[in-house]
Each structure stands twice: as structure tokens, then as C-alpha cells.
XYZ file of C-alpha atoms in Angstrom:
685
model
C 113.013 94.707 117.826
C 114.563 96.702 120.682
C 113.494 96.395 124.315
C 113.502 99.590 126.377
C 111.682 101.422 129.151
C 109.810 104.733 128.910
C 108.735 106.260 132.224
C 108.671 102.808 133.769
C 106.735 101.255 130.869
C 108.553 98.346 129.227
C 107.976 97.939 125.508
C 109.511 96.704 122.256
C 110.004 99.041 119.306
C 111.369 98.473 115.772
C 115.068 98.840 115.072
C 115.977 102.315 113.852
C 113.155 103.924 115.802
C 113.880 107.294 117.417
C 113.418 107.969 121.110
C 110.539 110.331 120.267
C 108.725 107.624 118.298
C 109.324 105.122 121.101
C 107.876 107.549 123.644
C 104.774 108.048 121.525
C 104.334 104.283 121.220
C 104.328 104.252 125.017
C 101.579 106.878 125.006
C 103.776 109.782 126.112
C 103.385 113.214 124.543
C 106.633 114.843 123.462
C 106.498 118.546 122.540
C 108.186 119.517 119.292
C 108.411 122.338 116.753
C 110.854 121.253 114.062
C 110.047 117.522 113.965
C 107.407 116.319 111.511
C 106.597 112.726 110.639
C 106.761 113.274 106.877
C 109.899 115.414 106.769
C 113.562 114.734 107.424
C 114.875 115.186 110.959
C 116.415 118.603 111.630
C 116.835 118.496 115.408
C 117.152 122.252 115.723
C 114.323 123.390 118.014
C 115.425 121.263 121.027
C 111.900 121.261 122.436
C 111.717 117.454 122.395
C 114.443 117.006 125.012
C 114.197 113.913 127.225
C 116.452 112.259 129.793
C 118.220 109.018 128.890
C 119.804 107.062 131.715
C 123.620 107.193 131.744
C 123.629 110.213 129.411
C 124.742 113.308 131.383
C 122.548 115.862 129.649
C 119.109 115.975 127.959
C 118.998 114.596 124.417
C 116.922 115.604 121.378
C 114.546 112.664 121.181
C 113.701 113.216 117.486
C 117.306 112.563 116.423
C 118.421 110.038 119.051
C 118.091 106.363 118.025
C 116.873 103.752 120.491
C 119.213 101.111 121.896
C 118.720 97.843 123.733
C 117.954 98.338 127.425
C 117.610 102.093 127.161
C 115.802 103.793 130.055
C 114.001 107.002 129.038
C 112.379 109.625 131.242
C 110.075 112.150 129.589
C 108.978 114.181 132.638
C 111.875 114.290 135.059
C 113.071 117.543 136.749
C 115.958 117.682 134.281
C 113.543 117.455 131.340
C 111.142 120.050 132.739
C 113.925 122.554 133.384
C 115.423 121.968 129.931
C 112.109 122.512 128.172
C 111.425 125.680 130.152
C 114.820 126.999 129.153
C 114.218 126.195 125.490
C 110.830 127.891 125.588
C 112.339 130.969 127.231
C 114.891 131.205 124.413
C 112.225 130.734 121.727
C 110.181 133.605 123.157
C 113.127 135.996 123.444
C 112.480 137.559 120.023
C 108.910 136.456 119.406
C 106.672 139.554 119.195
C 103.899 137.995 121.351
C 101.229 139.555 119.113
C 98.715 136.733 119.548
C 95.638 139.027 119.552
C 96.287 140.063 115.945
C 97.875 136.837 114.676
C 95.885 134.645 112.291
C 97.445 131.590 113.897
C 95.813 132.475 117.233
C 93.884 129.543 118.637
C 95.715 127.075 116.392
C 99.293 127.896 117.352
C 101.719 125.234 118.571
C 103.805 127.924 120.254
C 100.789 129.087 122.258
C 99.868 125.568 123.299
C 103.348 124.434 124.221
C 104.287 127.621 126.052
C 101.234 127.044 128.231
C 102.030 123.379 128.750
C 105.797 123.426 129.080
C 106.873 127.051 129.515
C 108.095 128.857 132.583
C 105.660 131.757 132.603
C 108.307 134.464 132.848
C 111.318 135.757 130.945
C 114.630 137.158 132.127
C 115.289 138.816 128.788
C 114.846 142.593 128.854
C 116.725 143.733 125.739
C 114.841 144.983 122.647
C 113.459 142.276 120.409
C 114.776 141.890 116.888
C 112.664 142.776 113.854
C 112.761 141.071 110.452
C 111.626 142.525 107.146
C 108.641 140.754 105.581
C 109.210 138.534 102.572
C 107.034 138.390 99.465
C 106.243 134.724 98.768
C 103.553 135.505 96.184
C 99.763 135.858 96.265
C 99.082 132.867 98.543
C 101.408 132.860 101.565
C 101.523 135.833 103.951
C 104.699 136.293 105.999
C 105.370 137.874 109.377
C 108.946 136.688 109.737
C 109.535 138.405 113.082
C 107.494 135.520 114.527
C 109.692 132.844 112.915
C 111.407 130.416 115.334
C 113.619 128.838 112.633
C 112.091 125.352 112.770
C 112.894 124.997 108.997
C 109.751 122.944 108.296
C 108.906 125.170 105.345
C 112.391 124.787 103.882
C 112.336 121.005 104.210
C 108.826 120.659 102.812
C 109.517 122.619 99.639
C 112.850 120.864 99.100
C 111.703 117.334 99.891
C 107.985 117.101 99.111
C 107.322 120.041 96.814
C 110.499 119.612 94.788
C 111.004 123.385 94.573
C 113.919 124.228 96.900
C 113.301 127.967 96.839
C 113.412 128.684 100.571
C 116.526 128.696 102.710
C 118.250 130.288 105.666
C 120.769 133.108 105.436
C 123.142 134.374 108.161
C 123.620 132.747 111.566
C 122.383 133.065 115.134
C 120.112 135.993 115.872
C 120.660 137.329 112.348
C 119.358 134.154 110.696
C 116.406 134.713 108.339
C 114.213 132.363 106.313
C 113.366 133.491 102.811
C 113.856 133.054 99.106
C 117.415 133.601 97.955
C 116.125 135.983 95.296
C 112.956 138.012 95.598
C 110.357 135.912 93.778
C 107.069 134.152 94.420
C 107.071 130.487 95.413
C 106.458 128.376 92.310
C 105.339 125.105 93.912
C 101.721 124.042 93.388
C 101.857 122.748 96.976
C 103.123 125.932 98.625
C 100.040 126.351 100.834
C 101.075 123.342 102.899
C 103.834 125.349 104.557
C 101.044 127.339 106.236
C 99.810 124.163 107.944
C 103.355 123.130 108.817
C 104.375 126.454 110.378
C 104.102 126.013 114.173
C 103.798 129.778 114.746
C 102.211 132.650 112.841
C 105.188 133.364 110.584
C 103.443 131.864 107.546
C 99.696 132.296 107.161
C 97.165 132.379 104.353
C 97.245 135.710 102.518
C 93.628 135.522 101.211
C 92.416 134.506 104.704
C 94.310 137.240 106.573
C 92.230 138.882 109.348
C 89.028 137.174 108.160
C 87.997 134.931 111.064
C 89.092 133.149 114.208
C 89.229 129.378 114.381
C 86.587 129.142 117.109
C 84.074 130.999 114.934
C 84.112 128.328 112.222
C 81.936 125.295 111.618
C 83.977 122.341 110.352
C 82.690 119.832 107.799
C 84.602 116.836 106.478
C 84.397 116.625 102.701
C 86.319 115.767 99.531
C 88.025 118.027 97.003
C 86.693 118.101 93.426
C 89.006 120.583 91.701
C 91.111 117.727 90.331
C 90.627 113.962 90.078
C 92.781 112.922 93.036
C 89.922 113.296 95.506
C 91.972 114.777 98.349
C 90.241 114.595 101.729
C 89.488 118.086 103.024
C 87.859 119.972 105.863
C 85.576 122.856 104.902
C 85.493 125.679 107.464
C 82.488 127.977 107.207
C 80.980 130.850 109.133
C 77.287 131.323 108.552
C 76.521 130.990 104.828
C 80.111 131.528 103.687
C 82.983 129.087 103.138
C 86.100 130.774 104.513
C 88.763 128.095 104.450
C 89.611 124.635 103.148
C 92.241 122.505 104.885
C 93.502 118.973 104.200
C 92.521 115.923 106.227
C 94.858 112.987 106.701
C 94.295 110.046 104.363
C 97.495 108.109 103.773
C 95.994 106.264 100.794
C 95.066 109.410 98.866
C 96.645 112.737 99.838
C 98.578 111.859 103.009
C 98.122 115.249 104.706
C 98.835 117.596 101.797
C 96.561 119.707 99.604
C 97.189 121.402 96.264
C 97.081 125.206 96.118
C 94.121 125.447 93.745
C 92.022 123.198 95.975
C 92.976 125.236 99.036
C 92.734 128.809 97.741
C 90.157 128.801 94.909
C 87.247 128.743 97.355
C 86.733 132.500 97.129
C 85.372 131.686 93.678
C 82.306 130.283 95.466
C 81.266 133.882 96.227
C 81.612 135.309 92.724
C 79.627 134.896 89.501
C 77.091 132.684 91.283
C 73.764 131.643 89.787
C 71.118 132.141 92.459
C 67.898 132.213 90.431
C 66.516 130.690 87.218
C 66.897 132.597 83.948
C 65.047 132.262 80.650
C 66.104 133.728 77.315
C 63.395 135.922 75.810
C 63.857 137.958 72.649
C 67.518 137.026 72.640
C 68.151 138.213 76.206
C 68.348 136.275 79.473
C 65.845 137.541 82.030
C 65.109 136.382 85.604
C 62.333 133.844 85.958
C 60.641 131.649 88.532
C 61.242 127.919 88.754
C 57.803 127.252 87.271
C 58.532 129.541 84.323
C 61.909 127.923 83.699
C 60.460 124.411 83.837
C 57.572 125.456 81.599
C 59.984 126.861 78.992
C 61.946 123.600 78.879
C 58.805 121.447 78.834
C 57.365 123.512 75.979
C 60.541 123.004 73.944
C 60.522 119.269 74.686
C 56.906 118.850 73.645
C 56.632 116.415 70.747
C 60.441 116.227 70.571
C 61.611 112.642 69.957
C 64.223 111.153 72.274
C 66.905 111.021 69.612
C 66.727 114.824 69.380
C 67.514 115.312 73.097
C 70.985 114.982 74.606
C 72.896 115.602 77.834
C 76.496 116.379 78.774
C 77.850 115.952 82.315
C 80.424 118.450 83.551
C 83.680 117.891 85.397
C 82.377 118.827 88.867
C 79.104 116.855 88.822
C 78.374 114.394 91.629
C 77.245 110.823 90.973
C 73.754 111.472 92.360
C 73.034 114.276 89.893
C 74.445 112.300 86.953
C 72.286 109.289 87.805
C 69.214 111.526 88.036
C 70.014 113.125 84.663
C 70.624 109.735 83.069
C 67.314 108.442 84.404
C 65.535 111.560 83.120
C 67.029 111.123 79.660
C 66.042 107.453 79.691
C 62.469 108.409 80.605
C 62.477 110.747 77.588
C 63.710 107.962 75.325
C 67.161 109.510 74.848
C 70.474 107.654 74.991
C 72.513 110.644 73.797
C 74.762 111.019 76.826
C 78.404 111.887 77.264
C 80.774 112.953 80.028
C 83.928 113.441 77.930
C 83.974 117.200 77.408
C 87.584 117.028 76.258
C 86.750 114.407 73.644
C 88.972 111.771 75.274
C 88.733 108.344 73.653
C 88.162 106.432 76.868
C 87.114 102.786 76.755
C 84.506 101.877 79.376
C 84.169 98.222 78.398
C 86.167 97.299 81.497
C 86.856 99.367 84.590
C 90.616 98.863 84.521
C 90.749 100.431 81.045
C 90.086 103.871 82.576
C 91.324 103.711 86.184
C 94.559 104.474 87.986
C 94.842 100.787 88.787
C 98.120 100.845 90.696
C 96.369 103.173 93.186
C 97.980 106.332 94.497
C 99.484 104.539 97.493
C 100.686 101.811 95.136
C 103.139 104.276 93.593
C 105.263 103.607 96.676
C 105.839 100.043 95.408
C 106.727 100.846 91.795
C 110.312 100.340 90.616
C 110.026 101.996 87.176
C 107.588 104.687 85.981
C 106.666 105.747 82.449
C 104.602 108.925 81.866
C 102.720 109.170 78.560
C 101.172 112.480 77.515
C 100.815 113.809 81.036
C 102.269 116.519 83.246
C 101.163 115.356 86.710
C 102.696 118.417 88.345
C 99.836 120.494 86.914
C 97.195 117.805 86.452
C 97.493 116.240 89.922
C 100.089 117.915 92.191
C 99.366 115.573 95.107
C 99.939 112.502 92.945
C 103.061 114.100 91.501
C 104.414 114.544 95.040
C 103.855 110.818 95.559
C 105.910 110.048 92.461
C 108.647 112.355 93.735
C 108.546 110.626 97.119
C 109.054 107.247 95.423
C 111.803 108.652 93.207
C 113.634 109.991 96.246
C 113.267 106.881 98.390
C 114.287 104.262 95.864
C 116.097 106.039 93.019
C 113.315 104.749 90.771
C 113.900 105.468 87.064
C 111.259 107.748 85.535
C 110.757 108.407 81.834
C 108.267 110.614 80.047
C 106.814 111.059 76.578
C 105.660 114.563 75.689
C 106.999 118.121 75.847
C 109.833 118.438 78.365
C 108.811 120.176 81.604
C 110.050 120.381 85.188
C 108.305 117.573 87.071
C 110.237 118.210 90.349
C 112.175 114.955 89.850
C 114.623 113.714 87.251
C 112.947 112.155 84.221
C 114.376 110.801 80.992
C 112.503 112.467 78.130
C 112.119 109.876 75.377
C 110.334 111.999 72.778
C 107.199 114.006 72.172
C 104.847 111.767 70.197
C 103.287 108.316 69.793
C 106.225 107.057 67.727
C 108.075 106.554 71.025
C 105.480 103.964 72.053
C 106.256 101.967 68.936
C 110.008 102.131 69.561
C 109.503 101.038 73.176
C 107.446 98.044 72.045
C 110.214 97.034 69.667
C 112.893 97.514 72.343
C 114.709 100.286 70.472
C 114.547 102.738 73.395
C 117.157 102.386 76.127
C 114.452 102.798 78.774
C 112.970 99.505 77.578
C 115.840 97.718 79.339
C 114.921 99.358 82.656
C 111.292 98.339 82.221
C 112.296 94.766 81.454
C 114.347 94.319 84.620
C 111.768 96.048 86.842
C 109.560 93.771 88.924
C 106.713 96.238 89.410
C 106.840 98.788 86.575
C 103.943 101.139 85.919
C 102.829 103.602 83.269
C 100.604 106.653 83.594
C 98.537 107.612 80.559
C 97.342 111.208 80.592
C 94.433 112.983 78.969
C 96.868 114.684 76.597
C 97.404 111.281 74.986
C 93.711 110.306 74.933
C 91.959 113.539 73.904
C 93.123 113.170 70.297
C 91.593 111.667 67.160
C 93.890 108.648 67.605
C 93.180 108.315 71.337
C 91.852 104.754 70.980
C 95.032 103.700 69.189
C 97.208 105.305 71.881
C 95.173 103.548 74.583
C 95.662 100.205 72.850
C 99.395 100.821 72.397
C 99.787 101.732 76.080
C 98.031 98.504 77.080
C 100.374 96.542 74.839
C 103.291 98.256 76.576
C 101.898 97.136 79.916
C 101.682 93.556 78.613
C 105.094 93.652 76.987
C 106.934 94.778 80.133
C 105.154 92.681 82.749
C 103.003 95.376 84.283
C 99.943 93.128 84.418
C 99.788 90.177 86.781
C 97.684 88.818 89.616
C 99.035 91.048 92.386
C 100.088 94.110 90.381
C 98.305 96.310 87.848
C 100.714 98.801 86.329
C 98.360 100.304 83.717
C 97.059 103.693 84.863
C 94.913 106.442 83.380
C 95.281 109.824 85.072
C 92.088 111.871 84.909
C 91.811 115.604 85.426
C 88.056 115.811 86.146
C 86.526 114.813 89.482
C 83.312 113.607 87.825
C 84.836 111.562 84.994
C 85.367 108.174 86.650
C 81.994 108.287 88.391
C 80.306 109.087 85.081
C 82.074 106.198 83.356
C 81.034 103.881 86.199
C 77.435 105.038 85.682
C 77.638 104.438 81.954
C 77.050 108.116 81.181
C 78.083 107.481 77.590
C 76.207 107.227 74.297
C 74.541 103.890 73.684
C 75.422 102.088 70.420
C 74.081 104.207 67.590
C 73.418 107.209 69.841
C 75.103 110.591 69.603
C 78.242 111.462 71.565
C 79.966 114.684 72.533
C 81.184 115.750 69.084
C 77.856 115.141 67.396
C 75.836 116.925 70.075
C 78.150 119.911 70.061
C 77.793 120.113 66.291
C 73.992 120.373 66.534
C 72.837 116.766 66.106
C 70.270 117.299 68.879
C 67.581 119.969 69.166
C 67.766 120.197 72.972
C 71.025 119.854 74.881
C 71.107 119.628 78.688
C 74.416 120.778 80.207
C 74.981 119.574 83.761
C 77.715 122.037 84.723
C 79.478 121.399 81.411
C 81.756 124.390 80.771
C 85.077 122.914 79.648
C 84.578 123.079 75.880
C 83.760 125.709 73.280
C 80.123 126.077 74.270
C 79.739 129.086 72.001
C 80.165 126.776 68.992
C 76.887 125.009 69.692
C 74.615 125.992 66.774
C 71.948 128.614 67.552
C 69.243 126.145 66.509
C 70.026 123.961 69.534
C 68.028 124.778 72.663
C 70.503 124.717 75.576
C 69.543 124.082 79.194
C 72.369 124.894 81.586
C 72.201 123.523 85.103
C 75.096 124.723 87.241
C 76.328 127.010 89.975
C 78.423 129.629 88.146
C 77.755 132.046 85.321
C 80.514 130.512 83.247
C 80.733 129.518 79.567
C 77.703 127.239 79.579
C 75.456 129.817 81.212
C 76.394 132.436 78.623
C 75.131 130.204 75.808
C 72.063 128.868 77.638
C 68.432 129.421 76.734
C 67.351 128.381 80.233
C 69.523 128.475 83.356
C 68.729 126.316 86.383
C 70.826 127.332 89.435
C 72.474 124.328 91.056
C 74.755 123.886 94.046
C 78.543 123.739 94.327
C 80.397 120.848 95.950
C 80.424 122.547 99.360
C 76.648 123.029 99.230
C 75.399 119.478 98.791
C 75.870 115.895 99.852
C 77.470 114.171 96.886
C 79.458 111.100 95.902
C 82.606 111.416 93.784
C 84.922 108.737 92.415
C 88.584 109.678 92.123
C 91.028 108.667 89.398
C 91.885 105.391 91.167
C 88.205 104.383 91.404
C 87.674 105.206 95.084
C 84.130 106.393 95.871
C 84.123 109.193 98.464
C 81.465 111.431 99.966
C 81.391 115.196 100.012
C 79.125 116.760 102.632
C 77.030 119.884 102.800
C 78.905 122.649 104.621
C 76.723 125.646 103.689
C 73.428 125.992 101.857
C 73.222 127.139 98.222
C 72.616 130.861 97.691
C 69.240 132.331 96.847
C 66.905 130.003 94.950
C 69.632 127.536 93.958
C 68.960 123.892 94.783
C 70.790 120.583 94.841
C 71.091 119.238 91.317
C 69.317 115.912 91.758
C 66.366 117.721 93.378
C 66.081 120.023 90.357
C 65.955 117.028 88.023
C 63.443 115.228 90.235
C 61.194 118.312 90.291
C 61.372 118.743 86.515
C 60.554 115.093 85.902
C 57.320 115.609 87.847
C 56.447 118.571 85.606
C 56.801 116.265 82.602
C 54.570 113.684 84.274
C 57.425 111.182 84.449
C 58.608 111.429 88.075
C 61.920 109.811 88.920
C 61.608 106.913 91.403
C 63.226 108.645 94.402
C 62.112 111.469 96.640
C 65.042 111.684 99.035
C 68.792 111.260 99.023
C 68.663 107.940 100.879
C 66.453 106.332 98.230
C 68.571 107.787 95.436
C 71.755 106.401 96.959
C 70.141 103.013 97.469
C 69.421 102.867 93.746
C 72.923 104.129 93.005
C 74.462 101.321 95.061
C 72.074 98.667 93.743
C 72.529 99.400 90.048
C 76.224 100.260 90.322
C 77.822 98.386 93.266
C 81.032 100.434 93.084
C 79.167 103.259 94.851
C 78.362 100.987 97.788
C 82.080 100.699 98.651
C 82.604 104.239 99.946
C 86.248 104.920 100.763
C 87.432 101.437 99.800
C 89.143 99.924 96.787
C 89.200 96.308 95.588
C 92.540 94.496 95.688
C 94.859 95.609 92.903
C 95.813 93.111 90.225
C 95.067 92.121 86.657
C 93.614 88.705 85.889
C 92.426 89.451 82.340
C 95.117 90.804 80.030
C 92.895 91.168 76.960
C 93.226 94.762 75.897
C 90.877 97.496 74.723
C 89.975 97.789 71.073
C 92.101 99.967 68.904
C 94.911 99.588 66.408
C 98.304 100.938 67.549
C 99.271 101.220 63.889
C 96.663 103.995 63.548
C 98.561 106.376 65.841
C 99.250 109.767 64.288
C 102.692 111.434 64.267
C 101.372 114.556 66.035
C 103.201 115.302 69.317
C 101.318 114.996 72.568
C 100.104 118.209 74.195
C 99.253 118.607 77.857
C 95.607 119.354 78.713
C 96.267 122.095 81.299
C 97.957 125.315 80.218
C 97.059 127.322 83.333
C 97.020 125.254 86.510
C 95.203 127.903 88.521
C 92.070 128.189 86.357
C 90.647 124.897 85.136
C 86.962 125.029 86.130
C 84.097 127.413 86.792
C 85.004 127.874 90.475
C 88.688 128.657 89.981
C 87.925 130.926 87.014
C 85.659 132.979 89.287
C 88.271 133.179 92.055
C 90.049 136.555 92.483
C 92.923 134.718 94.192
C 93.365 132.426 91.200
C 93.309 135.470 88.911
C 96.182 136.940 90.921
C 98.047 133.645 90.664
C 97.522 133.650 86.907
C 98.888 137.174 86.653
C 101.922 136.139 88.719
C 102.769 132.765 87.205
C 101.193 132.896 83.719
C 101.334 136.580 82.723
C 100.598 135.686 79.101
C 97.200 134.307 80.163
C 96.326 137.092 82.588
C 94.088 138.916 80.113
C 92.121 135.736 79.432
C 91.759 135.157 83.158
C 90.020 138.489 83.606
């Protein structure tokens, strides 16, 4: 520890601390533009100047290390004059177009010019102008406003792993842009909008839409992948206009993936806002009573074994519990949540969780990826792996088709045979796993959604045992999910009971009535015409096109719901806007229909429903928390590794930008598909 004084306040700070960090520990605010806690130090804006005793001129506090006995002044006349001079230089070429700038009201330059600026300028020459850059369909540029803080450059190079931005020329001629004219390829590119301290980089879909003071802010959780990033939903009236990340160091730090940020315009398109009933082969509008009557008439005298239900990837825990209870009241145990057919084992929770936890990646010293491309399946988690790879030179190996993961990986092969060779020690990477103290593996859905998925799961567990990934204070066996609802459904036991029908059987027509709770991620059209399909969801997607009755539900921004992310963390999403038209929250629809059948579910409000949820499944009572990581029982899941097939692994996501009913309805995501996956553009339309 180092003892020093900041504005007369004596304190101790850790060795290696910067003067800026020491000042903040003392409760002093230091203005800055280029400095950011999660990026490398650039020291090029000079706004954070402070006075250090015995140093003849102001110093950049972000890049100046503390020393024993140092005396720091953060508000002396020297400091005030220096900051005013810096601000005057920064505003020399800035266009001062705040009234038309989308950053207005949220601009660091506005705030700090008011707090630390001089209020006048001695510069009278014409301001420079910079040509706009085309960064793709997501990020809008007005580069005349740029103050060259280089945050965007450092983020894409360090966190995003796509060093596509840089500076050309020097001095007044310096410009930030791509070296060649192309769109940014990082799945995290939207974060440079949050990082930009001026209006040089803003959201292209959000351009000229609203002002920050017009918006109502609601804390929620993202459901467009299984990471469960913490978000803030900004709405005006009945419309969601913007989604921004919230800080949660254990989950998403302060980043957000592009699909989660920009796909929200899909909430306004292809929405279901009234019930529909198929009559004479054609869907026609109906009232709630007519829709319920049509379902009840089809259920009449239908035995429970002829009724089934599938839960979709965006369903909340409350709606899945209500559907499970409804099916139980009807005598049906034909339930499934695995639309992709993944052979997941729910006998024990650690068989299907990301047990290391997302934050636990920071402790790993060797990483093995099996049948997964986390860059597309979970960009935030992939950035965490990159962060660990950068900080500790951690060896990473992967099994599956070779792709750019944004960090160096040793590709061991494409199929399950590599698992066998690793177990026998034939692979060179086995030596790195053996010497590692906290190795981990990540098993993706591409390895589990296969006929031999159970065998692959068992082989991966044996790998974890063989290389010391399982012990009392470390659990290195991880399953990476791609669906926000999957872990919650497994925790609820939304699976077929012994002897009941699962996903494949129900899709093939083994039930006469199939209830789809937002289930769109399979070939719904292949359900036989003899099966009566009830679709409950919020978008007119694949399931709605096949349905005989449509019940309009609510999207994740339109209800209070509980979701469990891939690491098993229960989190709450909150209602930001109300559902459109006659749409209702999903659990309320199921409760109302149960009353029509004369078998009312035992809850009339959300509080009672959540009390039952927490009582029957205690994991939902621990909102936001995780139990201590570690493995005390090394007995593995059932399955014979010898039954693995030679087929190569395939990744579950071909088009990152359109993976669910919301993103498929998003015009912005269609433009991204046309830009980044031109071969899939026709399918996106």
C-alpha cells in the first residue's frame, strides 16, 4: 500500500494505482474523455490533469502512477487553468450542433464543458470538416464531432477482438475510421456508441427518434441469448425505443451484444394483437371467448396422453410453470423445452449449467471448446474468454469447424473422435490440460443436438474428470445454452415424464393437441395436419403460421418475468410497456383458460404464482445470486462415450442476427443479414 494525500485527505491506495484512481478513492471527481476503466490507458485527451507537488506542470492523472508521500491537488488554480485550456482546444473544431445531435442530454462533452470549461473561445478560424464514414447498418457517424479519444479503437481491438478501426494522419488532419471502406464485423460494435463521449458515434436505427429526457427507463434482463445480460429498456409511451446495458460485473460487465441492442424494432412488426381461429382452412380474427371455446371443444373427451406442450426459447419461468400445471391438470406429462432436440440430462443441475460461472472464466488457466462458436452463440461470454486469454496467455483449444473466435485457438479436429484421443492422451493439448490447475471445458449445443448427444455429454464429463476440472472449489464442466428459457425450463422439470412423449414424438404427430408456448425454432410446418396446434406467442412467426388457434401473448419487455441464464442465475425482467391490442401476459392467458375448463390454476396474481415458483423450485427464490461453485459429486450423466458417431460437429447458429421471432421481425436485423450474410438475405425477407 502507498500513503499519499489528495486535497488534504490522507489515504492509502494499492501499489500500481494511478493518480486518477487514487483521487476517486478520496471521493474527488476527475473529468476525463479518453480514460475508461475497462480499456487500456491512452492518456491523449489531457482533461484529467491534476497538480502533483514538486512536479512543475500539470500531469495526466490517468497515466501517472502513485508514489509514497505524494501530495495531489485536484482543484488548484493551475489545474483549473489547464482544464480550461484543454477544453478550449477540444472545442476548436467541434461543430457545436447540440440541438440536432442524438447525444444531446447524454454528452460528456456538454457536461464537462459546463463544469470545467472557460465559456469563451479565442479561436476564430474556420472549423475543419471530416467526411462521414460508413460503419455498417448499426453505427451512425458524424466524425466532425470526433475529439480523438480513441475509445472506439481500443474497445474493438481489446474487447471486441476486431481491430478494424484506427487513426490516419496526424494533428488536425487526424481521422478515425476503418482502413478500408467496410462495415464493422464485431458482434459487440454497438458498445462504441456508449463509449463515445461526444456525438461522433450514435445509433443509426435510433437517429433523430427521441431525446433522452422523453424516455421512461426500466431495468430488465435480455432474453435474445442465454447470457442474461442486464439491460435498461427506454420507452416513450407504448413503444420501446432503445435498449442499453446495465453494469453487472458477474454477467455482462457493462457490454451488450448487437442483436440484444438493435433487434428491438422487431417488437413493432409482425405482432399478434388479437386471437385467431382457423375456420375452413383459414385463420380469422376471433374473441378470447371464441378462441378458448375452440380449444376446449377440441380437448373435450381427449385423454391426457393425447395432449402435449412445447416451451419456446423466450418463455419466462412463470408462463412455463402455468403451462406445466395446466398440462398436469389435464393428465398430460408430454412436455418438452428442447426445440433443437438437444440431449440434455436434467438428473442433476450441474449436468446442464455453465458451472464455472461467467465471472469464473477469469480464473481459468486452460479452456477447451467442444462443438460451440461462442462468438455467435454468446458474444458477451466470448469477450470474457478473450479477456482471460489476453490477461494470462491462457491456452485455448476447440473442437469443431475452424472459425475466427477473436482469440488464438488450437483447432484439434471437427468431430467426437477428438474427445476419445484427448481421453487417451494422444492430443498434444492434453498435456496443457494436465498441468493446468483450473482447466475448464465449454460444451455447446452443436455437440448436444445430435442423435449421439448423450454419448458426447458423457464423454465431456469424463474429460472433466480425467483432467482435474472437478473438485470442491472448482467446477470446470460447462454447458453453453443459446436459449434464454432453456435452463429455467430444465429447473422446472419441463420435460417428458418416464414413458411420456418428448419433442420428436410430438412433432411427428404422437399427440392430437399440441400447445406451443412461443415455440418457433423448429420445422413447425412438419407437424402433421391431424394435430390440432395452439400457438401462444407474441409474433406471427413459424408457429403462428401452422396454428389452428392463436393466443396473443406478451414479449419480454411487456411483462414481469423470471429468466435463468446459462450459469443458473435467476433474474427478473420487468414490464416496460404494455402488450399491444388484446394481447395479455402469458400466465394470465393460461390461468383464464384453466377456468374455462373448470380446472382453475391455484394462483390469481403474480405474487402468488411466484410464491409457488419459489416453494416448489427453490432456485427461483435466489434472484440474482448463485450458489458457491464446486463439484462434490463426480458421478457422471448416463451415456456411453463409445456410442459417439463420426459425424463432425456443426454450430447451431448460421446467422447471428436472426435467431428468434423478435430478431426475424426486425428490419435492422434484416439489413445486418444482407450486409454480413448475403447468402441468407433472401431467407431473412
